[in-house]
CSV table of C-alpha atoms in Angstrom, one decimal:
chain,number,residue,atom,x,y,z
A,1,UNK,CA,-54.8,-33.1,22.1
A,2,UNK,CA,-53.3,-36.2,21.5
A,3,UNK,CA,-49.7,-36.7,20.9
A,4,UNK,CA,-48.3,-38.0,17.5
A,5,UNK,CA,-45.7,-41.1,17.7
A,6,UNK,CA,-43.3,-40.1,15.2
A,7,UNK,CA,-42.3,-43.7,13.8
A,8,UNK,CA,-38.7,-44.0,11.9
A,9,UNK,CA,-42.0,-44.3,8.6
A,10,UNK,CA,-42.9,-40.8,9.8
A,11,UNK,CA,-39.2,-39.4,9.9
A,12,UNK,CA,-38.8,-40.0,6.5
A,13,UNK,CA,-42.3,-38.6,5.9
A,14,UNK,CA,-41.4,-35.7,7.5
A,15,UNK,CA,-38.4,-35.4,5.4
A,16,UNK,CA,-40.5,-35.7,2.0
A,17,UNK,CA,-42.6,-33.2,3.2
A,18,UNK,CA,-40.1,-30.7,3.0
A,19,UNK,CA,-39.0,-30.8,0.0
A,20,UNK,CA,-42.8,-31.9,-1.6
A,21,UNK,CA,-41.9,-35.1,-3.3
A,22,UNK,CA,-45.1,-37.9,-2.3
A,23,UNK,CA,-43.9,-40.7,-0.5
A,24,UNK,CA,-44.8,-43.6,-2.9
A,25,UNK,CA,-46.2,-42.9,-6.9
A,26,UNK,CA,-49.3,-44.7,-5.3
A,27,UNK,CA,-49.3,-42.6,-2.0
A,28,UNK,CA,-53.3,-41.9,-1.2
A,29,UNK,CA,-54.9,-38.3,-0.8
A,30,UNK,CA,-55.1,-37.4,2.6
A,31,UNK,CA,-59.0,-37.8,4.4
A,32,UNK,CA,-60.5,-37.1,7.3
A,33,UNK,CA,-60.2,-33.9,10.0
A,34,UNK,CA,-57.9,-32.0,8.9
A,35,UNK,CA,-54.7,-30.3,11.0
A,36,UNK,CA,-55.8,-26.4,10.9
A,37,UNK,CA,-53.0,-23.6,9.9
A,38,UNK,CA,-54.2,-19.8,10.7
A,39,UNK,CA,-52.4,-17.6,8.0
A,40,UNK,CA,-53.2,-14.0,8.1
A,41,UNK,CA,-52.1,-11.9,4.8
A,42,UNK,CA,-53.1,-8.6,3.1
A,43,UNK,CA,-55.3,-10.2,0.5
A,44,UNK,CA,-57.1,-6.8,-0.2
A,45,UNK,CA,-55.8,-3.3,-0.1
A,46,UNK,CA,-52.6,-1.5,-1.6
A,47,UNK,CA,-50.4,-4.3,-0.8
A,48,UNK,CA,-52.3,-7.2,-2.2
A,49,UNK,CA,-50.1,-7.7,-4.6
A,50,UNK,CA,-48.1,-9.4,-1.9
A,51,UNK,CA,-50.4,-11.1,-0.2
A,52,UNK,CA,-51.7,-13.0,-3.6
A,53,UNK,CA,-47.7,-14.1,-4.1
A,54,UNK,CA,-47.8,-15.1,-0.2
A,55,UNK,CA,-50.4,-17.2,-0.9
A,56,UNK,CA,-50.0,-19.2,-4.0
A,57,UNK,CA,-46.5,-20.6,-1.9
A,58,UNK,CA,-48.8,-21.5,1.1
A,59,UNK,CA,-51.2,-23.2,-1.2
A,60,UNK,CA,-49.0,-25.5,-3.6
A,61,UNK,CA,-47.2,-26.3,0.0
A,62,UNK,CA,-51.0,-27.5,1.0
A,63,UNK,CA,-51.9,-29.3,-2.2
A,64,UNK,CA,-48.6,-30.7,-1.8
A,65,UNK,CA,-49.0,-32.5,1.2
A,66,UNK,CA,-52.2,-33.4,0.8
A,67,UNK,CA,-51.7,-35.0,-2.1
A,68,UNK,CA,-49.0,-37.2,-0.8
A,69,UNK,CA,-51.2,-38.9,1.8
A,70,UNK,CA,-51.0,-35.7,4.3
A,71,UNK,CA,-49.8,-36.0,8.6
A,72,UNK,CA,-50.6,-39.9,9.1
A,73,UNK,CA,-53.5,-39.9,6.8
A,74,UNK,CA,-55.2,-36.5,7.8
A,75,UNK,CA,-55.0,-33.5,4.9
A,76,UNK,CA,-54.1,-29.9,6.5
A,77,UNK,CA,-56.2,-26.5,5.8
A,78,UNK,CA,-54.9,-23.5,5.6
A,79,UNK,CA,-57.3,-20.8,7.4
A,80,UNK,CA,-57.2,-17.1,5.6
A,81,UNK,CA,-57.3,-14.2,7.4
A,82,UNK,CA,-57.4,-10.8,5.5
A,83,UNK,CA,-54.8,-8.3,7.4
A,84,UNK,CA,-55.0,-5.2,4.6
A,85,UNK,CA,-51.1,-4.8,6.1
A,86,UNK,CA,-53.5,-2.8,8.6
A,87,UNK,CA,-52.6,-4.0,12.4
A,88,UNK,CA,-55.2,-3.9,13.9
A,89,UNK,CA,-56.9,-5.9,11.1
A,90,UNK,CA,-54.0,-8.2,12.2
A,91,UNK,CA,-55.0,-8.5,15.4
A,92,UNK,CA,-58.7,-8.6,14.8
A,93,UNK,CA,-57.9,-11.5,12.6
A,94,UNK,CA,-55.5,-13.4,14.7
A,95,UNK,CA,-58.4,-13.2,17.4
A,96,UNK,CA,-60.6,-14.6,15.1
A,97,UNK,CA,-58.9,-17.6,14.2
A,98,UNK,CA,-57.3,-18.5,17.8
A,99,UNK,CA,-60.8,-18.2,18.9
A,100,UNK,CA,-63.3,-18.9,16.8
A,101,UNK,CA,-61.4,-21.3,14.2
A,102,UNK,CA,-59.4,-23.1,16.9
A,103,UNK,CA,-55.9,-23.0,14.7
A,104,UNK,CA,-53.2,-24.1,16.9
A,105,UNK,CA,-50.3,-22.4,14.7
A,106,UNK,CA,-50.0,-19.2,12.9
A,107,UNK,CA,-48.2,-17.5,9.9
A,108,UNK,CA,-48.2,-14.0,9.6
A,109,UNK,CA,-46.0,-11.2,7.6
A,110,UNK,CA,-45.8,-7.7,7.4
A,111,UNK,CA,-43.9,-5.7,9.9
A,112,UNK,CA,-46.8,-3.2,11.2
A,113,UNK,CA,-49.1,-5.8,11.3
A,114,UNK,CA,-47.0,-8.8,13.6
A,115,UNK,CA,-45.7,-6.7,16.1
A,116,UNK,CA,-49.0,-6.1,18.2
A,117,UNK,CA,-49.3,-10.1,17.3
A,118,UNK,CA,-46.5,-11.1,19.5
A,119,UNK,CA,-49.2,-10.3,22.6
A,120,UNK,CA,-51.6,-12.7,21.0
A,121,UNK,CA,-49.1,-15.7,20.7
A,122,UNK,CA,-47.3,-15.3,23.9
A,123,UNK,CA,-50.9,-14.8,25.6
A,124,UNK,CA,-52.5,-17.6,23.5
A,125,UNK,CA,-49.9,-20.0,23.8
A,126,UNK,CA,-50.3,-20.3,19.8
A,127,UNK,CA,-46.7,-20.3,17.9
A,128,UNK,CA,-46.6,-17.7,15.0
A,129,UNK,CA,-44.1,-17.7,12.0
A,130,UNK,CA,-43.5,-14.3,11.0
A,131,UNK,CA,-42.1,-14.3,7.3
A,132,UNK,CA,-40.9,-11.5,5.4
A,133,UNK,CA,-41.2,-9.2,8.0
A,134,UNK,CA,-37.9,-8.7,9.1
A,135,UNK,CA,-37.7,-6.3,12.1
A,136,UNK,CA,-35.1,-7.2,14.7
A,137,UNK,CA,-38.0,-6.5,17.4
A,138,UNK,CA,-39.0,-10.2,16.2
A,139,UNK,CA,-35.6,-11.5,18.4
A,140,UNK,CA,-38.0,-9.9,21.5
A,141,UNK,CA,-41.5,-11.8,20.5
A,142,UNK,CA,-40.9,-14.4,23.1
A,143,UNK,CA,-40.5,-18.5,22.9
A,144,UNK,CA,-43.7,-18.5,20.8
A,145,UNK,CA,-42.1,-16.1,17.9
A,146,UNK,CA,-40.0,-17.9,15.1
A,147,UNK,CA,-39.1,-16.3,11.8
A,148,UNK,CA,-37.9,-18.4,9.1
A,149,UNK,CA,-36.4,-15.1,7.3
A,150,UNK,CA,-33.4,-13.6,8.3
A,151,UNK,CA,-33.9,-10.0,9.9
A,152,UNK,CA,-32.8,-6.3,9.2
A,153,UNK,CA,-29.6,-6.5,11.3
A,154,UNK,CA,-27.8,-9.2,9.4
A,155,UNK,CA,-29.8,-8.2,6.5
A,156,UNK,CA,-29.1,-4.4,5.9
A,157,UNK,CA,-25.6,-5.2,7.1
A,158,UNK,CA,-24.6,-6.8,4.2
A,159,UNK,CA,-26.6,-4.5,1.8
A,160,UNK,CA,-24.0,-1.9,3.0
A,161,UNK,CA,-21.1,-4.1,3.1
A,162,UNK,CA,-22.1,-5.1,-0.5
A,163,UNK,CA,-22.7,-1.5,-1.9
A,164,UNK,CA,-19.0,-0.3,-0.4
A,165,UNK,CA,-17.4,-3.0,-1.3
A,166,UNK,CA,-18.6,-4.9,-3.8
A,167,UNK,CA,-19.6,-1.8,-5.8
A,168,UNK,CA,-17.4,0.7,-5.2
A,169,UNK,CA,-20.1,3.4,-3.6
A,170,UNK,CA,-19.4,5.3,-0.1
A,171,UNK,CA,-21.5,7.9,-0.1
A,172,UNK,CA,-25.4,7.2,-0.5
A,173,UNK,CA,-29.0,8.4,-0.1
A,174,UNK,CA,-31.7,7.0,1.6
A,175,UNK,CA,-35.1,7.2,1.2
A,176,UNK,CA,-37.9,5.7,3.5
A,177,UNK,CA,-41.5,5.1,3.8
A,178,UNK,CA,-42.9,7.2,7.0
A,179,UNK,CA,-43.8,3.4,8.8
A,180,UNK,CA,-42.4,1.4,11.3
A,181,UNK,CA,-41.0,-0.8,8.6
A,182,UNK,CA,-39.5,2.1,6.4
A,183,UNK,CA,-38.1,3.7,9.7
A,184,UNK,CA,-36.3,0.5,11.5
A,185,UNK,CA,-34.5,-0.5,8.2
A,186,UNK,CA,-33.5,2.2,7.4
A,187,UNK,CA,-31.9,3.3,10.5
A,188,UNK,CA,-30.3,0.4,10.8
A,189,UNK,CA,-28.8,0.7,7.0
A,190,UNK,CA,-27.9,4.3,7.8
A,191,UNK,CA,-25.6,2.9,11.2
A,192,UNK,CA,-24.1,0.4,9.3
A,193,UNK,CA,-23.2,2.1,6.3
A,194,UNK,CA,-21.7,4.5,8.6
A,195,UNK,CA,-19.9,1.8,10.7
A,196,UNK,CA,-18.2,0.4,6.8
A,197,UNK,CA,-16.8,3.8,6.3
A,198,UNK,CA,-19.7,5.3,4.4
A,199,UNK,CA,-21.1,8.7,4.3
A,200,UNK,CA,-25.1,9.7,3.9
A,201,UNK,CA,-25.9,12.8,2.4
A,202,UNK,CA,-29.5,12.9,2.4
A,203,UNK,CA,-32.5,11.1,4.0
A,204,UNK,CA,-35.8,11.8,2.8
A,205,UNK,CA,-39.2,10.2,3.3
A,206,UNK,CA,-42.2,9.3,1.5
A,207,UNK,CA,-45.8,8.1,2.1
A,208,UNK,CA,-46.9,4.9,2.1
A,209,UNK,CA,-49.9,4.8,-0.9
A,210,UNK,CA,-48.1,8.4,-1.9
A,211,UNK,CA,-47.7,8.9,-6.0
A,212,UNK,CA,-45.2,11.8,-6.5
A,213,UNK,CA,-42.0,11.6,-5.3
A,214,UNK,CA,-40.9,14.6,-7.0
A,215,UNK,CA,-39.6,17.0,-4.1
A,216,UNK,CA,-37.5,14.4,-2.6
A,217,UNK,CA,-36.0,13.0,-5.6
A,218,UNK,CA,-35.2,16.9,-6.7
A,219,UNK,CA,-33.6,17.4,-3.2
A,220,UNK,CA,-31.7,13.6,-3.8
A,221,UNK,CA,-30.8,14.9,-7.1
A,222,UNK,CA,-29.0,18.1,-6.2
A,223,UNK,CA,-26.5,15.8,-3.3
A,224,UNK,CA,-25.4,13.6,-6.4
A,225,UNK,CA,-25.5,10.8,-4.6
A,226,UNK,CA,-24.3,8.0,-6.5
A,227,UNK,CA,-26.1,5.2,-4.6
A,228,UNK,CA,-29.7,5.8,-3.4
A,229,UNK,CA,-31.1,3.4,-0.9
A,230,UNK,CA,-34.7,3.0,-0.8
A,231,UNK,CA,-37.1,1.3,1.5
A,232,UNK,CA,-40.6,0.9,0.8
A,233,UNK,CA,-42.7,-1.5,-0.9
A,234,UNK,CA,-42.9,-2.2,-4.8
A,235,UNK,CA,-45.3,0.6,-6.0
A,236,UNK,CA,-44.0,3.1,-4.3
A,237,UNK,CA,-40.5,2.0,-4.7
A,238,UNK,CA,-41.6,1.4,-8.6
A,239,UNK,CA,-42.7,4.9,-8.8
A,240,UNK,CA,-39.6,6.2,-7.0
A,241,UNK,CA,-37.4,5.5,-9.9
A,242,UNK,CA,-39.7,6.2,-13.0
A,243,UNK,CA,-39.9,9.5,-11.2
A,244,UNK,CA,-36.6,9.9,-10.8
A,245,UNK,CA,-35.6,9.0,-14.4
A,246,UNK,CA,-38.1,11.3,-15.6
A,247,UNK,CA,-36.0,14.2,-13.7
A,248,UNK,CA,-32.7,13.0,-15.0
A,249,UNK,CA,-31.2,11.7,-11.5
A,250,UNK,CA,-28.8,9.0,-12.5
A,251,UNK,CA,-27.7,7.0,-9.7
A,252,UNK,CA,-27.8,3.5,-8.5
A,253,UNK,CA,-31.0,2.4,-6.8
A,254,UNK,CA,-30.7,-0.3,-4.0
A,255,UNK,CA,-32.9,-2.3,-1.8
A,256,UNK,CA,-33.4,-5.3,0.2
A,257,UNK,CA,-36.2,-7.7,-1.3
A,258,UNK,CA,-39.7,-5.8,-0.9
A,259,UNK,CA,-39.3,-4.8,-4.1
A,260,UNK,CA,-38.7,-8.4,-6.2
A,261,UNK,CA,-42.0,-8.6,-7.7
A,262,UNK,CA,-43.1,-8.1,-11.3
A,263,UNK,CA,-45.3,-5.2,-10.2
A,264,UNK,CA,-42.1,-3.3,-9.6
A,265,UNK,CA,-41.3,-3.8,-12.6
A,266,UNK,CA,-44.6,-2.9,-14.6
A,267,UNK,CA,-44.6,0.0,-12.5
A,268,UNK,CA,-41.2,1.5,-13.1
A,269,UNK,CA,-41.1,0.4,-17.2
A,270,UNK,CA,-37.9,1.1,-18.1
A,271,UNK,CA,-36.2,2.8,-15.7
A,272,UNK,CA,-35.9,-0.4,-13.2
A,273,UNK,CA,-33.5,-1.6,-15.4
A,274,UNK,CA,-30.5,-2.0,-13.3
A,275,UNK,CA,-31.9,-1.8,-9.8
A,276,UNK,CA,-30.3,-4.5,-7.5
A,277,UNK,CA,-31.9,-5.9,-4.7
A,278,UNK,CA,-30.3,-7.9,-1.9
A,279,UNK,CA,-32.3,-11.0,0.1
A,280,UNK,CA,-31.8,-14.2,1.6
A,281,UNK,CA,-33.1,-16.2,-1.9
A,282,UNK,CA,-32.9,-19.8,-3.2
A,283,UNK,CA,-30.4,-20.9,-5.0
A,284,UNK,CA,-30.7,-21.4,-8.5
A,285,UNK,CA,-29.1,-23.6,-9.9
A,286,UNK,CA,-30.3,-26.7,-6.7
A,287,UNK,CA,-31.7,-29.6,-8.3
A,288,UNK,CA,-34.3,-29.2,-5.5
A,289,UNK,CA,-34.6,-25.5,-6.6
A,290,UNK,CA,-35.3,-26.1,-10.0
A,291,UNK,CA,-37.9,-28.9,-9.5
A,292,UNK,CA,-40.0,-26.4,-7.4
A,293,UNK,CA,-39.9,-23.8,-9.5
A,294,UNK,CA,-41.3,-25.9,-12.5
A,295,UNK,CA,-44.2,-27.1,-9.9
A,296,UNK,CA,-45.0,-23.7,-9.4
A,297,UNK,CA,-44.9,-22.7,-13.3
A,298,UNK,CA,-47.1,-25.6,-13.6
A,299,UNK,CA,-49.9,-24.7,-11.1
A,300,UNK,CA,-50.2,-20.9,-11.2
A,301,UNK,CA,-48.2,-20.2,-15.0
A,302,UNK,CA,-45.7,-17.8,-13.7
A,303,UNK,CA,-42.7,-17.7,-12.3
A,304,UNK,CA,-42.5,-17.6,-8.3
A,305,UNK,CA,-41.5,-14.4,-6.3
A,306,UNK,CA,-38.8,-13.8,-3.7
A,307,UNK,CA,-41.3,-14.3,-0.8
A,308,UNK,CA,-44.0,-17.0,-2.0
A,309,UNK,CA,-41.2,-20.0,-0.9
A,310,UNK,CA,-40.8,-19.1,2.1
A,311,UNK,CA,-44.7,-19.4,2.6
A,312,UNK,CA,-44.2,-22.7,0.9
A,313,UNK,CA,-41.4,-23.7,3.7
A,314,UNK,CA,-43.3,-22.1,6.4
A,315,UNK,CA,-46.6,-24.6,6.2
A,316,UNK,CA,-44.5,-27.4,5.4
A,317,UNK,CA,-42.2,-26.6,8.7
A,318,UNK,CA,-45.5,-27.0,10.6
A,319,UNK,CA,-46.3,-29.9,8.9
A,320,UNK,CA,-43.2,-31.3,10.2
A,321,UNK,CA,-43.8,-30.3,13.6
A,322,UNK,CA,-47.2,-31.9,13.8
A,323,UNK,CA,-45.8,-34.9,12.6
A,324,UNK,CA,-42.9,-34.8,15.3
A,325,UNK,CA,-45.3,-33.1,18.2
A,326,UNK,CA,-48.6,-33.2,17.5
A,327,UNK,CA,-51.4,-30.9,17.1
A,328,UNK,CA,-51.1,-28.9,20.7
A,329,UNK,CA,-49.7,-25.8,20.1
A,330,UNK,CA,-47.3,-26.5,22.8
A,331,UNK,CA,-46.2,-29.7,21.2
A,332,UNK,CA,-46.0,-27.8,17.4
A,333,UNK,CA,-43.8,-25.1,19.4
A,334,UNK,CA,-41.4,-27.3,21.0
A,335,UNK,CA,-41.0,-29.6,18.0
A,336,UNK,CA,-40.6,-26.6,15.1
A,337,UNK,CA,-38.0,-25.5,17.7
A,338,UNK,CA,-35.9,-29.1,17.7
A,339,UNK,CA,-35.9,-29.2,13.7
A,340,UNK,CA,-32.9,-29.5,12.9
A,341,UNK,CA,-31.2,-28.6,9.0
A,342,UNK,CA,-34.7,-28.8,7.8
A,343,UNK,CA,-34.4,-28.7,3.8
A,344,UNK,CA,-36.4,-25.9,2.7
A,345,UNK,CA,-36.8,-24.2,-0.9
A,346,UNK,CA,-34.3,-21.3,-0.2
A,347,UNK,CA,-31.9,-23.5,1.8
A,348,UNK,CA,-30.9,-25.5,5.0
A,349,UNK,CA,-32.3,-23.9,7.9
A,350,UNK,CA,-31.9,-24.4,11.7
A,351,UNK,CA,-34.0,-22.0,14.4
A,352,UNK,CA,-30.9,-20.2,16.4
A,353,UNK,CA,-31.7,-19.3,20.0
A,354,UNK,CA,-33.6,-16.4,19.3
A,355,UNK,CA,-35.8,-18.6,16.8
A,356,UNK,CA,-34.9,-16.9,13.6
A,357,UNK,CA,-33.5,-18.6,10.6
A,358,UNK,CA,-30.0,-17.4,9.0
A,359,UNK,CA,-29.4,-17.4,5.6
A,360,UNK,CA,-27.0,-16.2,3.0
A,361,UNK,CA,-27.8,-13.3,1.1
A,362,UNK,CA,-28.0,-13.3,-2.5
A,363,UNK,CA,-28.3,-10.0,-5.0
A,364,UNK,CA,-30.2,-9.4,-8.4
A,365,UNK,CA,-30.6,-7.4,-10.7
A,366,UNK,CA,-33.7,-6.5,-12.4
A,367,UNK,CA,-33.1,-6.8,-16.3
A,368,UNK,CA,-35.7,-6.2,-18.7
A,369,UNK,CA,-38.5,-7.8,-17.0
A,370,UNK,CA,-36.7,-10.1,-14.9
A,371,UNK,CA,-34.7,-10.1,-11.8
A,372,UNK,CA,-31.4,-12.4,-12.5
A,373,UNK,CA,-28.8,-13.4,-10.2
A,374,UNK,CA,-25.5,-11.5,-10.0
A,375,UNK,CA,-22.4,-13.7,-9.7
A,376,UNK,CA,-20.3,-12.8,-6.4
């Protein structure tokens, strides 16, 4: 495929695209073939609740540059692919669109499902952006593997750091779902917990799709634990603390950011009041921030979750790199790699060595109906 000159016009295209303003107020639509984007979500099954969120970023991202005159006059298209957070539906897609749909860059997310991906891209040649899924096994993917998310090791690190610290509490439970996802983070909360002078009292874990909690609560209950640590996603997480309300176990409940979504919310009623969850997130009071979020309001009429921007950055990194390298997936690869302090929604990012993003975390709080920022 043909290599894209990158004009000093294009840098500053590039540059717009990444933080969605058009290039003129009489900018054109974009025409013609478009630049193809394989983007494999659960869109059906228990977590499609996610993927829907996932999606609406990746989309305004789309209509965004498309809108504003596209990669030198050619509009993208993102091409679905339906995971069910299953992997090998994951792989079965990713198949699919390499193959069949002829995408020469990929998105993906959900831990179980990108880890037998990293096979796929590596043999394919094809460069995948995990997002969201934020096992350190992502560092081993290979030169084709980025992650614009920070991962569980610098993640979970600073949960415990926070919960010791910040709030005072050094002795915890931890509850996990039974998956590869539930089990990693976990573990690696539980080490560095310990390493900050903490002590765990109880582990227990749940099913994923389970809906009583009951047993391991009780057993939570009787360690009175004052923090309790739980990973797994938004309904069961949601369910986790109705339940435990319901049996009188007062504690703190903690997380990382699987479980900032309004389902949580609608699922836990009042007893998520209080719950604080730690994640790399935007910051809220950017200009750039602010303008987003009422772009988003606009198009879907509600507010945007923790993980939809990062969808949002993710298409319009690639964007960038087509512009830069082309359309090869060789030349996309090399030139998402060279970006340099690219502007995205939740902050200045730069691809380390191990092509993963770091950002600073930020915690909330989930207050009637909302999760708010705390002040640190």
């Amino acid at each position: 495929m043909k290599r894209l000159t990158l004009t000093r016009l294009g840098a500053i295209f590039a540059t717009t695209l990444a933080i969605g303003v058009p290039l003129t107020a009489s900018a054109q639509p974009a025409v013609g073939a478009p630049y193809k984007i394989g983007i494999i979500l659960p869109m059906t099954g228990p977590t499609a609740d996610y993927g829907a969120d996932f999606n609406r970023g990746a989309v305004l991202a789309e209509e965004e540059i498309n809108a504003s005159g596209g990669i030198n006059g050619r509009p993208i298209k993102l091409v679905m692919g339906d995971s069910k957070n299953q992997p090998k539906d994951g792989v079965a897609e990713f198949r699919k669109l390499v193959e069949i749909d002829k995408v020469p860059a990929m998105i993906s997310t959900m831990t179980g499902v990108i880890l037998p991906q990293f096979a796929l891209s590596r043999e394919t040649k094809v460069p995948m952006i995990a997002v969201g899924a934020i096992t350190p096994e992502i560092r081993k993917g290979g030169p084709t593997v980025f992650s614009n998310y920070p991962l569980a090791d610098d993640e979970e690190r600073e949960i415990a750091e926070y919960a010791i610290k910040t709030l005072g509490l050094k002795t915890a439970a931890v509850v996990y779902e039974n998956s590869s996802y539930g089990k990693t983070l976990s573990a690696i909360f539980i080490e560095e917990f310990k390493k900050a002078g903490g002590t765990i009292v109880a582990e227990e874990v749940i099913e994923k799709g389970g809906r009583d909690f009951r047993s391991q609560i009780t057993r939570i209950g009787a360690t009175k634990a004052p923090l309790v640590v739980a990973y797994a996603y938004y309904a069961e997480a949601g369910l986790l603390v109705r339940q435990a309300s319901e049996l009188g176990v007062k504690a703190q409940f903690m997380s990382h950011g699987s479980v900032q979504n309004k389902a949580f919310g609608d699922i836990a009623g009042p007893a998520a009041n209080g719950f604080i969850s730690g994640s790399p997130r935007w910051d809220d009071s950017s200009p750039s921030v602010q303008a987003f979020i009422e772009r988003y309001r606009k198009r879907f009429n509600k507010e945007p979750d923790l993980y939809g921007p990062y969808f949002y950055d993710a298409v319009k990194m690639y964007a960038a790199a087509i512009a830069k390298g082309g359309d090869s997936p060789d030349g996309i690869r090399q030139a998402l790699k060279s970006l340099k302090d690219y502007p995205g929604i939740n902050g200045v990012m730069n691809f380390g060595p191990d092509n993963v993003v770091l950002l600073p975390l930020r915690f909330m709080k989930f207050e009637n109906g909302n999760w708010l920022p705390i002040k640190r």
